[in-house]
């Protein structure tokens, strides 16, 4: 039970749920950069979200299956073919042994998830098979997938219905090249009056699973730039001295000393994984109470289809 | 008052600034033992707590944190664990030992005596998995980061900059001058507790010749 990678550029990794409760010993979260798309994919093939899927950054991607399998495609939508036959995103697909899955570049959004019934076997580190590239932990040998890699597929525990499953249309998020992320002021947001919240920023080419650099008109901060290092989480927008913002993603460090000007809210953090270089990003101001209400609303919508998923 | 302030750090975290910075580890331990918060992270002058706003509202969480801290008697907290690390100082294990010592007008042995005689404690972790910032080295010893960081610093390497040791748990890039390398395994990726050193761990450093 396996599949073999033919092409996986520029970066594809095995990702599942994040690592939690270990940031105090310096172990970052990792996990799918867009955890909602990963979970939707898992749902279509009957996997638990702790099973790894392939997170493909931008593509192209090609793999040949050495067994029959149920698979699904979620996240950033690109042209997709199984043995030259076009196949849709967001539904359970059957692949036969010897068939090839081929994906092109997405037109909007950055990361596509290929889920396989039974899950792809990754090295489990700290309760998760998710890959953490900087320290070569988890996933496939702790590294990005390469041509020739053979990925083992786990035993599917779930009997799929004969009719393919489809993600409910209200949960199929369309991505564009503009992102509006709900956010809350961070501890170092400037006190003085600012029109920051009406500005838009542009993602630069400095983008990885650690974070995304944003260019634009950021406020100048009067505070000391060497702040004492403090715990920091994905979703933080830091403002280093060179004046460009850096939005932290799941592989970010666990502590940091740059000014933390805002925090993308938990409700919208999954969208950060779909921002690509050149995209525009705006932040919509929320109070912590408003953010909690937003989160509950989105959480309830997701629970109708994925009872075990938590944002 | 245990806390000087508690401030919201976005929509799902609070940063606690203790009145007495030495109490960070006791505060973190008391909060972690409750088992209700997603993450409790010690920083240089803070403890940051992440929570799930779907479980408890921001205001309820703030009250929960404050009442959890009311219940702990920080004075009677038993002192944290202690670990002895044996440090090799041959040229390969300690490439910058002599330069660090000379910068302070000391011989390598005198410099090491000052370090190993200090009251060393893991202040916090960060930068990389298991990387420990160790406090307790007196400010009288000067030292700063390498001008050109190394592509590869080996696991177990002990770095020194003014006021701190930095211990690398994993191979990786690094910018600290290296004054030794410990023999103990600091990181075990197959373990449920992969990291040997935790915030608050006391460290006894022994030089092995």
Coordinates of C-alpha atoms in Angstrom, one line a residue:
Chain A
X1 CA 0.0 0.0 0.0
X2 CA 1.9 3.0 -1.2
X3 CA 2.2 5.9 -3.6
X4 CA 5.4 7.1 -5.3
X5 CA 6.2 10.8 -5.9
X6 CA 7.1 11.7 -9.4
X7 CA 7.2 15.5 -9.0
X8 CA 6.7 17.6 -5.8
X9 CA 8.2 21.0 -6.5
X10 CA 8.7 23.6 -5.1
X11 CA 7.8 22.2 -1.7
X12 CA 5.5 19.4 -0.5
X13 CA 5.5 18.0 3.0
X14 CA 3.5 15.5 5.1
X15 CA 1.2 17.5 7.5
X16 CA -1.5 16.7 10.0
X17 CA -2.5 18.2 13.3
X18 CA -0.2 20.6 15.1
X19 CA 2.0 19.7 18.2
X20 CA 0.5 21.3 21.3
X21 CA 1.5 21.9 24.8
X22 CA 5.3 21.9 24.0
X23 CA 6.1 25.5 23.2
X24 CA 7.7 26.0 26.6
X25 CA 10.4 23.6 25.6
X26 CA 10.8 25.3 22.2
X27 CA 8.8 22.9 20.1
X28 CA 6.8 24.7 17.5
X29 CA 3.3 23.7 16.3
X30 CA 3.8 22.7 12.7
X31 CA 0.8 20.9 11.1
X32 CA -1.2 21.9 8.0
X33 CA -0.7 25.6 7.2
X34 CA -4.4 25.6 6.2
X35 CA -5.8 23.2 8.8
X36 CA -9.4 23.6 7.6
X37 CA -8.6 22.4 4.1
X38 CA -6.6 19.5 5.6
X39 CA -9.5 18.5 7.8
X40 CA -12.0 18.8 4.9
X41 CA -9.8 16.5 2.9
X42 CA -9.5 14.0 5.7
X43 CA -13.3 14.0 6.1
X44 CA -13.8 13.0 2.4
X45 CA -11.7 9.8 2.8
X46 CA -12.8 8.9 6.3
X47 CA -9.5 9.8 8.0
X48 CA -9.0 11.2 11.4
X49 CA -7.3 14.7 11.2
X50 CA -4.3 13.2 13.0
X51 CA -3.5 11.2 9.8
X52 CA -1.0 13.0 7.5
X53 CA -2.0 14.4 4.1
X54 CA 0.4 15.8 1.5
X55 CA 0.6 19.6 1.7
X56 CA 1.6 20.8 -1.8
X57 CA 2.9 24.4 -2.0
X58 CA 2.0 25.8 -5.4
X59 CA 2.8 22.7 -7.5
X60 CA 3.1 21.1 -10.0
X61 CA 2.7 17.7 -8.3
X62 CA 2.6 14.2 -9.7
X63 CA 2.4 10.8 -8.0
X64 CA 1.7 7.3 -9.1
X65 CA -0.4 4.9 -6.9
X66 CA 0.8 1.4 -6.2
X67 CA -2.6 0.3 -4.8
X68 CA -6.3 1.1 -5.1
X69 CA -7.2 4.1 -2.9
X70 CA -9.7 6.7 -2.0
X71 CA -8.3 10.2 -2.2
X72 CA -9.5 13.8 -2.0
X73 CA -8.2 17.2 -3.2
X74 CA -8.8 20.3 -1.0
X75 CA -7.3 23.7 -0.5
X76 CA -6.0 25.8 -3.4
X77 CA -7.7 24.7 -6.6
X78 CA -5.6 23.8 -9.6
X79 CA -6.2 21.6 -12.7
X80 CA -6.2 18.0 -11.5
X81 CA -6.1 14.8 -13.5
X82 CA -6.1 11.1 -12.7
X83 CA -4.6 9.4 -15.8
X84 CA -5.4 12.4 -18.0
X85 CA -9.0 12.5 -16.9
X86 CA -10.0 15.8 -15.2
X87 CA -11.1 15.3 -11.6
X88 CA -12.9 17.7 -9.2
X89 CA -11.8 19.1 -5.9
X90 CA -13.9 18.5 -2.7
X91 CA -15.1 15.0 -3.4
X92 CA -14.1 11.4 -2.8
X93 CA -12.1 10.1 -5.8
X94 CA -11.2 6.5 -6.6
X95 CA -7.7 5.8 -7.8
X96 CA -6.6 2.4 -9.1
X97 CA -3.2 0.9 -8.7
X98 CA -0.9 2.1 -11.5
X99 CA -2.9 5.4 -12.0
X100 CA -1.2 8.8 -11.8
X101 CA -2.5 11.9 -10.1
X102 CA -1.3 15.1 -11.6
X103 CA -1.9 18.7 -10.3
X104 CA -0.9 22.0 -11.9
X105 CA -0.5 25.4 -10.4
X106 CA -3.4 26.9 -8.4
X107 CA -4.7 30.2 -9.8
X108 CA -5.4 31.6 -6.3
X109 CA -4.4 30.3 -2.9
X110 CA -1.1 28.6 -2.3
X111 CA -1.5 25.1 -0.7
X112 CA -3.4 22.1 -1.9
X113 CA -4.0 19.0 0.2
X114 CA -4.0 15.4 -1.1
X115 CA -5.6 13.1 1.5
X116 CA -5.5 9.3 1.1
X117 CA -7.9 6.9 2.9
X118 CA -5.9 5.3 5.7
X119 CA -3.5 8.2 5.9
X120 CA 0.1 8.6 4.7
X121 CA 2.6 7.2 7.2
X122 CA 4.9 9.8 8.7
X123 CA 7.5 9.6 11.4
X124 CA 5.6 10.5 14.6
X125 CA 7.4 13.1 16.8
X126 CA 5.7 14.5 19.9
X127 CA 2.3 12.9 19.0
X128 CA 2.2 14.2 15.5
X129 CA 3.4 13.1 12.1
X130 CA 3.6 16.7 10.8
X131 CA 6.9 17.7 9.3
X132 CA 9.0 20.5 10.9
X133 CA 11.5 21.2 8.2
X134 CA 14.0 23.5 10.1
X135 CA 14.9 20.7 12.6
X136 CA 14.1 17.7 10.3
X137 CA 11.5 16.3 12.6
X138 CA 8.4 14.3 11.8
X139 CA 7.0 13.6 8.3
X140 CA 9.0 11.8 5.7
X141 CA 12.5 11.8 7.2
X142 CA 11.9 15.3 8.4
X143 CA 12.2 16.7 4.9
X144 CA 10.3 17.9 1.9
X145 CA 9.1 15.2 -0.5
X146 CA 11.3 14.4 -3.6
X147 CA 10.9 12.6 -6.8
X148 CA 11.2 8.8 -6.2
X149 CA 10.0 8.9 -2.5
X150 CA 7.6 6.0 -1.8
X151 CA 5.0 6.9 0.9
X152 CA 3.4 4.1 2.8
X153 CA -0.4 4.3 3.2
X154 CA -2.1 3.2 6.4
X155 CA -5.0 0.7 6.6
X156 CA -8.3 2.5 6.0
X157 CA -10.5 2.0 9.1
X158 CA -13.6 3.6 7.7
X159 CA -16.0 2.0 5.2
X160 CA -16.8 4.7 2.7
X161 CA -20.3 4.8 1.2
X162 CA -20.7 3.9 -2.4
X163 CA -21.7 7.4 -3.4
X164 CA -18.7 9.8 -3.2
X165 CA -18.8 12.3 -0.4
X166 CA -18.8 16.0 -1.3
X167 CA -17.8 18.9 0.9
X168 CA -21.0 21.0 1.5
X169 CA -20.8 24.0 -0.8
X170 CA -20.9 26.5 2.1
X171 CA -17.7 25.0 3.4
X172 CA -15.8 25.1 0.1
X173 CA -13.9 28.3 0.6
X174 CA -13.0 30.1 -2.6
X175 CA -9.6 31.8 -2.5
X176 CA -8.8 35.0 -4.3
X177 CA -5.6 37.1 -4.3
X178 CA -6.9 39.4 -1.6
X179 CA -7.2 38.4 2.1
X180 CA -9.1 40.2 4.8
X181 CA -8.1 38.6 8.2
X182 CA -9.9 39.4 11.4
X183 CA -7.4 40.4 14.0
X184 CA -7.0 41.8 17.5
X185 CA -4.4 44.4 18.6
X186 CA -1.2 42.9 20.0
X187 CA 0.6 44.1 23.1
X188 CA 2.9 46.4 21.1
X189 CA 0.3 48.1 18.9
X190 CA 1.0 51.9 18.9
X191 CA -1.2 53.8 21.3
X192 CA -1.6 56.9 19.1
X193 CA -4.4 57.3 16.6
X194 CA -3.6 55.5 13.3
X195 CA -5.4 54.5 10.1
X196 CA -3.5 51.2 10.2
X197 CA -6.7 49.2 10.0
X198 CA -7.8 50.7 6.7
X199 CA -4.5 50.0 4.9
X200 CA -3.6 47.0 2.8
X201 CA -0.3 45.2 2.6
X202 CA 1.4 43.1 0.1
X203 CA 2.9 39.6 0.7
X204 CA 6.6 39.6 -0.5
X205 CA 8.5 36.6 -1.9
X206 CA 9.8 35.9 1.6
X207 CA 7.1 33.4 2.4
X208 CA 7.5 30.0 4.0
X209 CA 5.8 27.8 6.6
X210 CA 7.6 29.9 9.2
X211 CA 6.0 33.2 8.2
X212 CA 5.1 35.7 5.4
X213 CA 6.7 39.1 5.0
X214 CA 4.3 41.9 4.4
X215 CA 5.3 45.1 2.6
X216 CA 3.4 48.4 3.1
X217 CA 2.9 51.4 5.3
X218 CA 3.5 50.1 8.8
X219 CA 3.5 52.5 11.8
X220 CA 6.8 53.5 13.2
X221 CA 7.1 52.4 16.7
X222 CA 8.7 54.5 19.5
X223 CA 9.3 51.6 21.8
X224 CA 12.6 49.9 22.3
X225 CA 13.2 47.4 19.5
X226 CA 15.0 44.9 21.6
X227 CA 12.1 43.7 23.7
X228 CA 12.6 40.9 26.2
X229 CA 11.7 37.6 24.4
X230 CA 8.3 36.4 25.2
X231 CA 6.0 33.5 24.2
X232 CA 4.6 34.0 20.7
X233 CA 2.1 32.0 18.5
X234 CA 1.2 31.6 14.9
X235 CA -1.0 34.5 13.8
X236 CA 1.3 37.1 15.4
X237 CA 2.2 40.1 13.2
X238 CA 5.7 41.2 14.2
X239 CA 7.3 44.4 13.2
X240 CA 11.1 44.0 13.0
X241 CA 13.3 47.2 12.8
X242 CA 13.6 47.1 9.0
X243 CA 10.0 48.1 8.9
X244 CA 8.3 45.2 7.1
X245 CA 5.7 43.1 9.0
X246 CA 6.3 39.4 9.5
X247 CA 3.2 37.3 9.9
X248 CA 3.9 34.0 11.8
X249 CA 2.8 30.7 10.5
X250 CA 2.7 27.2 12.1
X251 CA 6.5 26.6 12.0
X252 CA 7.3 29.8 13.7
X253 CA 9.6 30.0 16.8
X254 CA 8.0 29.7 20.2
X255 CA 9.5 32.9 21.7
X256 CA 10.3 36.2 20.0
X257 CA 11.5 39.7 20.8
X258 CA 10.2 41.8 18.0
X259 CA 7.3 44.2 18.6
X260 CA 4.0 42.2 18.3
X261 CA 1.5 44.6 16.8
X262 CA -1.5 42.4 16.1
X263 CA -2.7 38.9 16.3
X264 CA -4.7 37.3 13.5
X265 CA -7.6 35.7 15.3
X266 CA -8.0 32.0 15.8
X267 CA -11.1 32.1 13.6
X268 CA -9.1 33.2 10.5
X269 CA -5.6 31.8 11.0
X270 CA -6.3 28.9 8.7
X271 CA -6.5 31.4 5.8
X272 CA -2.8 32.5 6.3
X273 CA -1.6 29.3 4.8
X274 CA -3.2 30.3 1.5
X275 CA -1.5 33.7 1.1
X276 CA 0.9 33.7 -1.8
X277 CA 3.6 36.3 -2.7
X278 CA 2.0 39.3 -4.3
X279 CA -1.4 38.8 -2.6
X280 CA -2.9 41.8 -0.7
X281 CA -3.7 41.4 3.0
X282 CA -5.9 43.6 5.1
X283 CA -6.6 43.3 8.8
X284 CA -10.2 43.8 10.2
X285 CA -10.2 45.1 13.8
X286 CA -11.9 43.0 16.4
X287 CA -12.0 43.1 20.2
X288 CA -11.2 39.8 22.0
X289 CA -15.0 39.4 22.8
X290 CA -16.0 40.0 19.1
X291 CA -13.2 37.6 18.1
X292 CA -14.6 34.9 20.5
X293 CA -18.1 35.3 18.9
X294 CA -16.6 35.1 15.3
X295 CA -14.8 32.0 16.3
X296 CA -17.9 30.3 17.8
X297 CA -19.8 31.1 14.7
X298 CA -17.3 29.6 12.3
X299 CA -16.6 26.7 14.7
X300 CA -20.3 25.8 14.7
X301 CA -20.5 25.8 10.9
X302 CA -17.5 23.5 10.7
X303 CA -18.9 21.2 13.4
X304 CA -22.0 20.4 11.3
X305 CA -19.7 18.5 8.9
X306 CA -16.6 17.7 11.0
X307 CA -17.8 17.0 14.6
X308 CA -14.2 16.5 15.9
X309 CA -12.5 19.5 14.3
X310 CA -11.5 22.5 16.4
X311 CA -10.1 25.7 15.0
Chain B
X1 CA 0.5 41.0 44.3
X2 CA 2.0 38.2 42.3
X3 CA 1.4 39.9 39.0
X4 CA 2.5 43.4 38.0
X5 CA 0.2 43.2 35.0
X6 CA -1.8 40.9 32.8
X7 CA -2.4 42.0 29.3
X8 CA -4.3 40.5 26.3
X9 CA -2.0 39.2 23.7
X10 CA -4.4 39.0 20.8
X11 CA -7.7 37.1 20.9
X12 CA -6.6 33.9 22.6
X13 CA -3.6 34.6 24.9
X14 CA -2.7 36.6 28.0
X15 CA 0.8 37.8 28.9
X16 CA 1.5 37.8 32.6
X17 CA 4.2 40.1 33.9
X18 CA 5.2 38.9 37.4
X19 CA 6.1 41.5 40.1
X20 CA 9.1 39.4 40.9
X21 CA 10.8 38.0 37.8
X22 CA 12.2 35.1 39.7
X23 CA 8.7 33.8 40.2
X24 CA 8.0 33.1 36.5
X25 CA 8.8 29.4 36.7
X26 CA 6.7 28.9 39.8
X27 CA 3.8 30.8 38.1
X28 CA 4.1 28.8 34.9
X29 CA 4.3 25.5 36.8
X30 CA 1.2 26.4 38.9
X31 CA -0.8 27.2 35.7
X32 CA 0.4 24.2 33.8
X33 CA -0.6 21.9 36.6
X34 CA -4.2 23.0 36.1
X35 CA -4.1 21.3 32.7
X36 CA -6.7 23.7 31.2
X37 CA -4.6 26.0 29.1
X38 CA -3.3 25.1 25.6
X39 CA 0.2 26.5 26.2
X40 CA 2.1 28.1 29.1
X41 CA 5.3 29.7 27.8
X42 CA 8.0 31.3 29.9
X43 CA 9.7 34.4 28.4
X44 CA 12.5 36.6 29.7
X45 CA 10.1 38.7 31.9
X46 CA 6.8 37.1 31.3
X47 CA 4.6 34.0 31.2
X48 CA 2.3 33.8 28.2
X49 CA -0.9 31.6 28.4
X50 CA -2.8 30.5 25.3
X51 CA -6.4 29.5 25.7
X52 CA -9.4 28.4 23.6
X53 CA -12.0 31.2 23.5
X54 CA -14.6 28.6 22.5
X55 CA -14.2 27.0 25.9
X56 CA -13.9 30.1 28.1
X57 CA -14.5 33.8 27.2
X58 CA -11.6 36.2 27.4
X59 CA -12.9 37.7 30.7
X60 CA -13.6 34.4 32.3
X61 CA -10.1 33.2 31.3
X62 CA -8.6 36.3 32.9
X63 CA -10.4 35.6 36.2
X64 CA -9.5 31.9 36.0
X65 CA -5.8 32.8 35.7
X66 CA -5.9 35.2 38.5
X67 CA -7.8 32.8 40.8
X68 CA -5.3 30.0 39.9
X69 CA -2.5 32.2 41.0
X70 CA -4.3 33.2 44.2
X71 CA -4.3 29.6 45.3
X72 CA -0.6 29.0 44.9
X73 CA 1.8 29.8 47.6
X74 CA 4.8 30.6 45.5
X75 CA 7.2 30.7 48.5
X76 CA 6.6 27.0 49.4
X77 CA 6.9 25.8 45.8
X78 CA 9.5 23.1 45.9
X79 CA 12.6 24.0 43.9
X80 CA 12.7 22.7 40.3
X81 CA 14.7 19.7 39.1
X82 CA 18.5 19.8 38.8
X83 CA 20.6 18.3 36.1
X84 CA 24.4 17.7 36.0
X85 CA 26.0 18.1 32.5
X86 CA 29.5 17.1 31.7
X87 CA 31.2 19.5 29.3
X88 CA 34.1 18.6 27.0
X89 CA 36.4 21.5 26.2
X90 CA 38.9 20.1 23.7
X91 CA 39.5 22.4 20.7
X92 CA 36.9 20.8 18.5
X93 CA 34.2 20.9 21.2
X94 CA 35.1 24.5 22.4
X95 CA 36.3 26.5 19.4
X96 CA 35.8 29.9 21.0
X97 CA 36.7 29.0 24.6
X98 CA 40.2 30.7 24.4
X99 CA 38.9 33.8 22.7
X100 CA 36.1 34.2 25.2
X101 CA 38.5 33.8 28.1
X102 CA 41.0 36.2 26.6
X103 CA 38.4 38.8 26.0
X104 CA 38.0 38.9 29.8
X105 CA 41.7 38.8 30.5
X106 CA 41.4 35.3 31.9
X107 CA 42.9 31.9 31.2
X108 CA 40.6 29.2 29.9
X109 CA 40.5 27.5 33.3
X110 CA 39.9 30.7 35.2
X111 CA 37.0 31.6 32.8
X112 CA 35.5 28.1 33.1
X113 CA 35.8 28.3 36.9
X114 CA 33.7 31.5 36.8
X115 CA 31.1 29.9 34.6
X116 CA 30.8 26.5 36.4
X117 CA 30.8 28.3 39.8
X118 CA 27.7 30.3 38.8
X119 CA 24.2 29.5 40.0
X120 CA 23.0 28.3 36.6
X121 CA 19.3 27.9 35.7
X122 CA 17.3 27.3 32.5
X123 CA 15.7 30.7 32.1
X124 CA 13.6 29.9 29.0
X125 CA 13.6 27.9 25.8
X126 CA 13.1 29.1 22.3
X127 CA 14.9 29.9 19.0
X128 CA 14.9 26.2 18.1
X129 CA 13.5 23.0 19.7
X130 CA 15.1 22.5 23.1
X131 CA 17.4 25.5 22.8
X132 CA 18.0 26.6 26.4
X133 CA 18.8 30.1 27.5
X134 CA 20.6 29.6 30.8
X135 CA 20.9 32.5 33.3
X136 CA 23.1 33.0 36.3
X137 CA 26.4 33.9 34.6
X138 CA 27.5 37.2 36.2
X139 CA 27.4 40.3 34.0
X140 CA 31.1 40.9 34.7
X141 CA 32.1 38.4 32.0
X142 CA 31.7 40.0 28.6
X143 CA 30.9 38.2 25.3
X144 CA 28.9 38.8 22.2
X145 CA 27.5 36.9 19.3
X146 CA 29.7 35.7 16.5
X147 CA 30.0 38.2 13.6
X148 CA 29.4 35.4 11.2
X149 CA 26.9 32.7 12.5
X150 CA 27.8 29.1 11.9
X151 CA 25.8 27.0 9.4
X152 CA 26.2 24.1 11.8
X153 CA 26.5 24.1 15.5
X154 CA 26.5 20.6 17.0
X155 CA 23.9 19.3 19.4
X156 CA 25.2 19.7 23.0
X157 CA 27.2 22.8 22.2
X158 CA 27.3 25.4 25.0
X159 CA 27.4 29.0 23.8
X160 CA 28.3 32.1 25.8
X161 CA 27.2 35.7 25.6
X162 CA 27.1 38.3 28.3
X163 CA 24.9 37.0 31.2
X164 CA 23.9 33.8 29.5
X165 CA 24.8 30.4 28.3
X166 CA 22.9 29.0 25.3
X167 CA 22.7 25.2 25.0
X168 CA 21.9 23.7 21.6
X169 CA 19.8 20.6 21.9
X170 CA 19.9 19.8 18.2
X171 CA 22.4 20.3 15.3
X172 CA 21.5 23.6 13.5
X173 CA 22.7 27.0 12.6
X174 CA 23.9 29.2 15.5
X175 CA 25.4 32.5 16.3
X176 CA 26.8 32.0 19.8
X177 CA 30.5 31.5 20.5
X178 CA 31.0 27.9 21.7
X179 CA 32.9 27.3 24.9
X180 CA 32.2 23.5 25.3
X181 CA 30.0 20.6 24.4
X182 CA 28.0 18.5 26.8
X183 CA 27.9 14.7 26.5
X184 CA 24.4 14.2 27.8
X185 CA 21.6 13.6 25.3
X186 CA 19.4 16.8 25.4
X187 CA 16.9 15.8 22.8
X188 CA 15.3 12.4 22.2
X189 CA 12.8 12.6 19.3
X190 CA 11.3 9.1 20.2
X191 CA 10.3 10.2 23.7
X192 CA 7.0 11.7 24.9
X193 CA 9.2 14.2 26.7
X194 CA 11.8 14.8 24.0
X195 CA 13.5 17.7 25.7
X196 CA 15.7 17.2 28.8
X197 CA 16.0 20.8 30.0
X198 CA 12.8 22.6 31.0
X199 CA 12.3 26.3 32.1
X200 CA 13.4 26.5 35.8
X201 CA 15.8 23.4 35.6
X202 CA 18.9 24.1 37.7
X203 CA 22.1 23.2 35.9
X204 CA 25.4 22.0 37.4
X205 CA 28.2 22.1 34.7
X206 CA 31.2 19.9 35.2
X207 CA 34.2 20.2 33.0
X208 CA 35.4 16.8 31.8
X209 CA 39.0 16.7 30.7

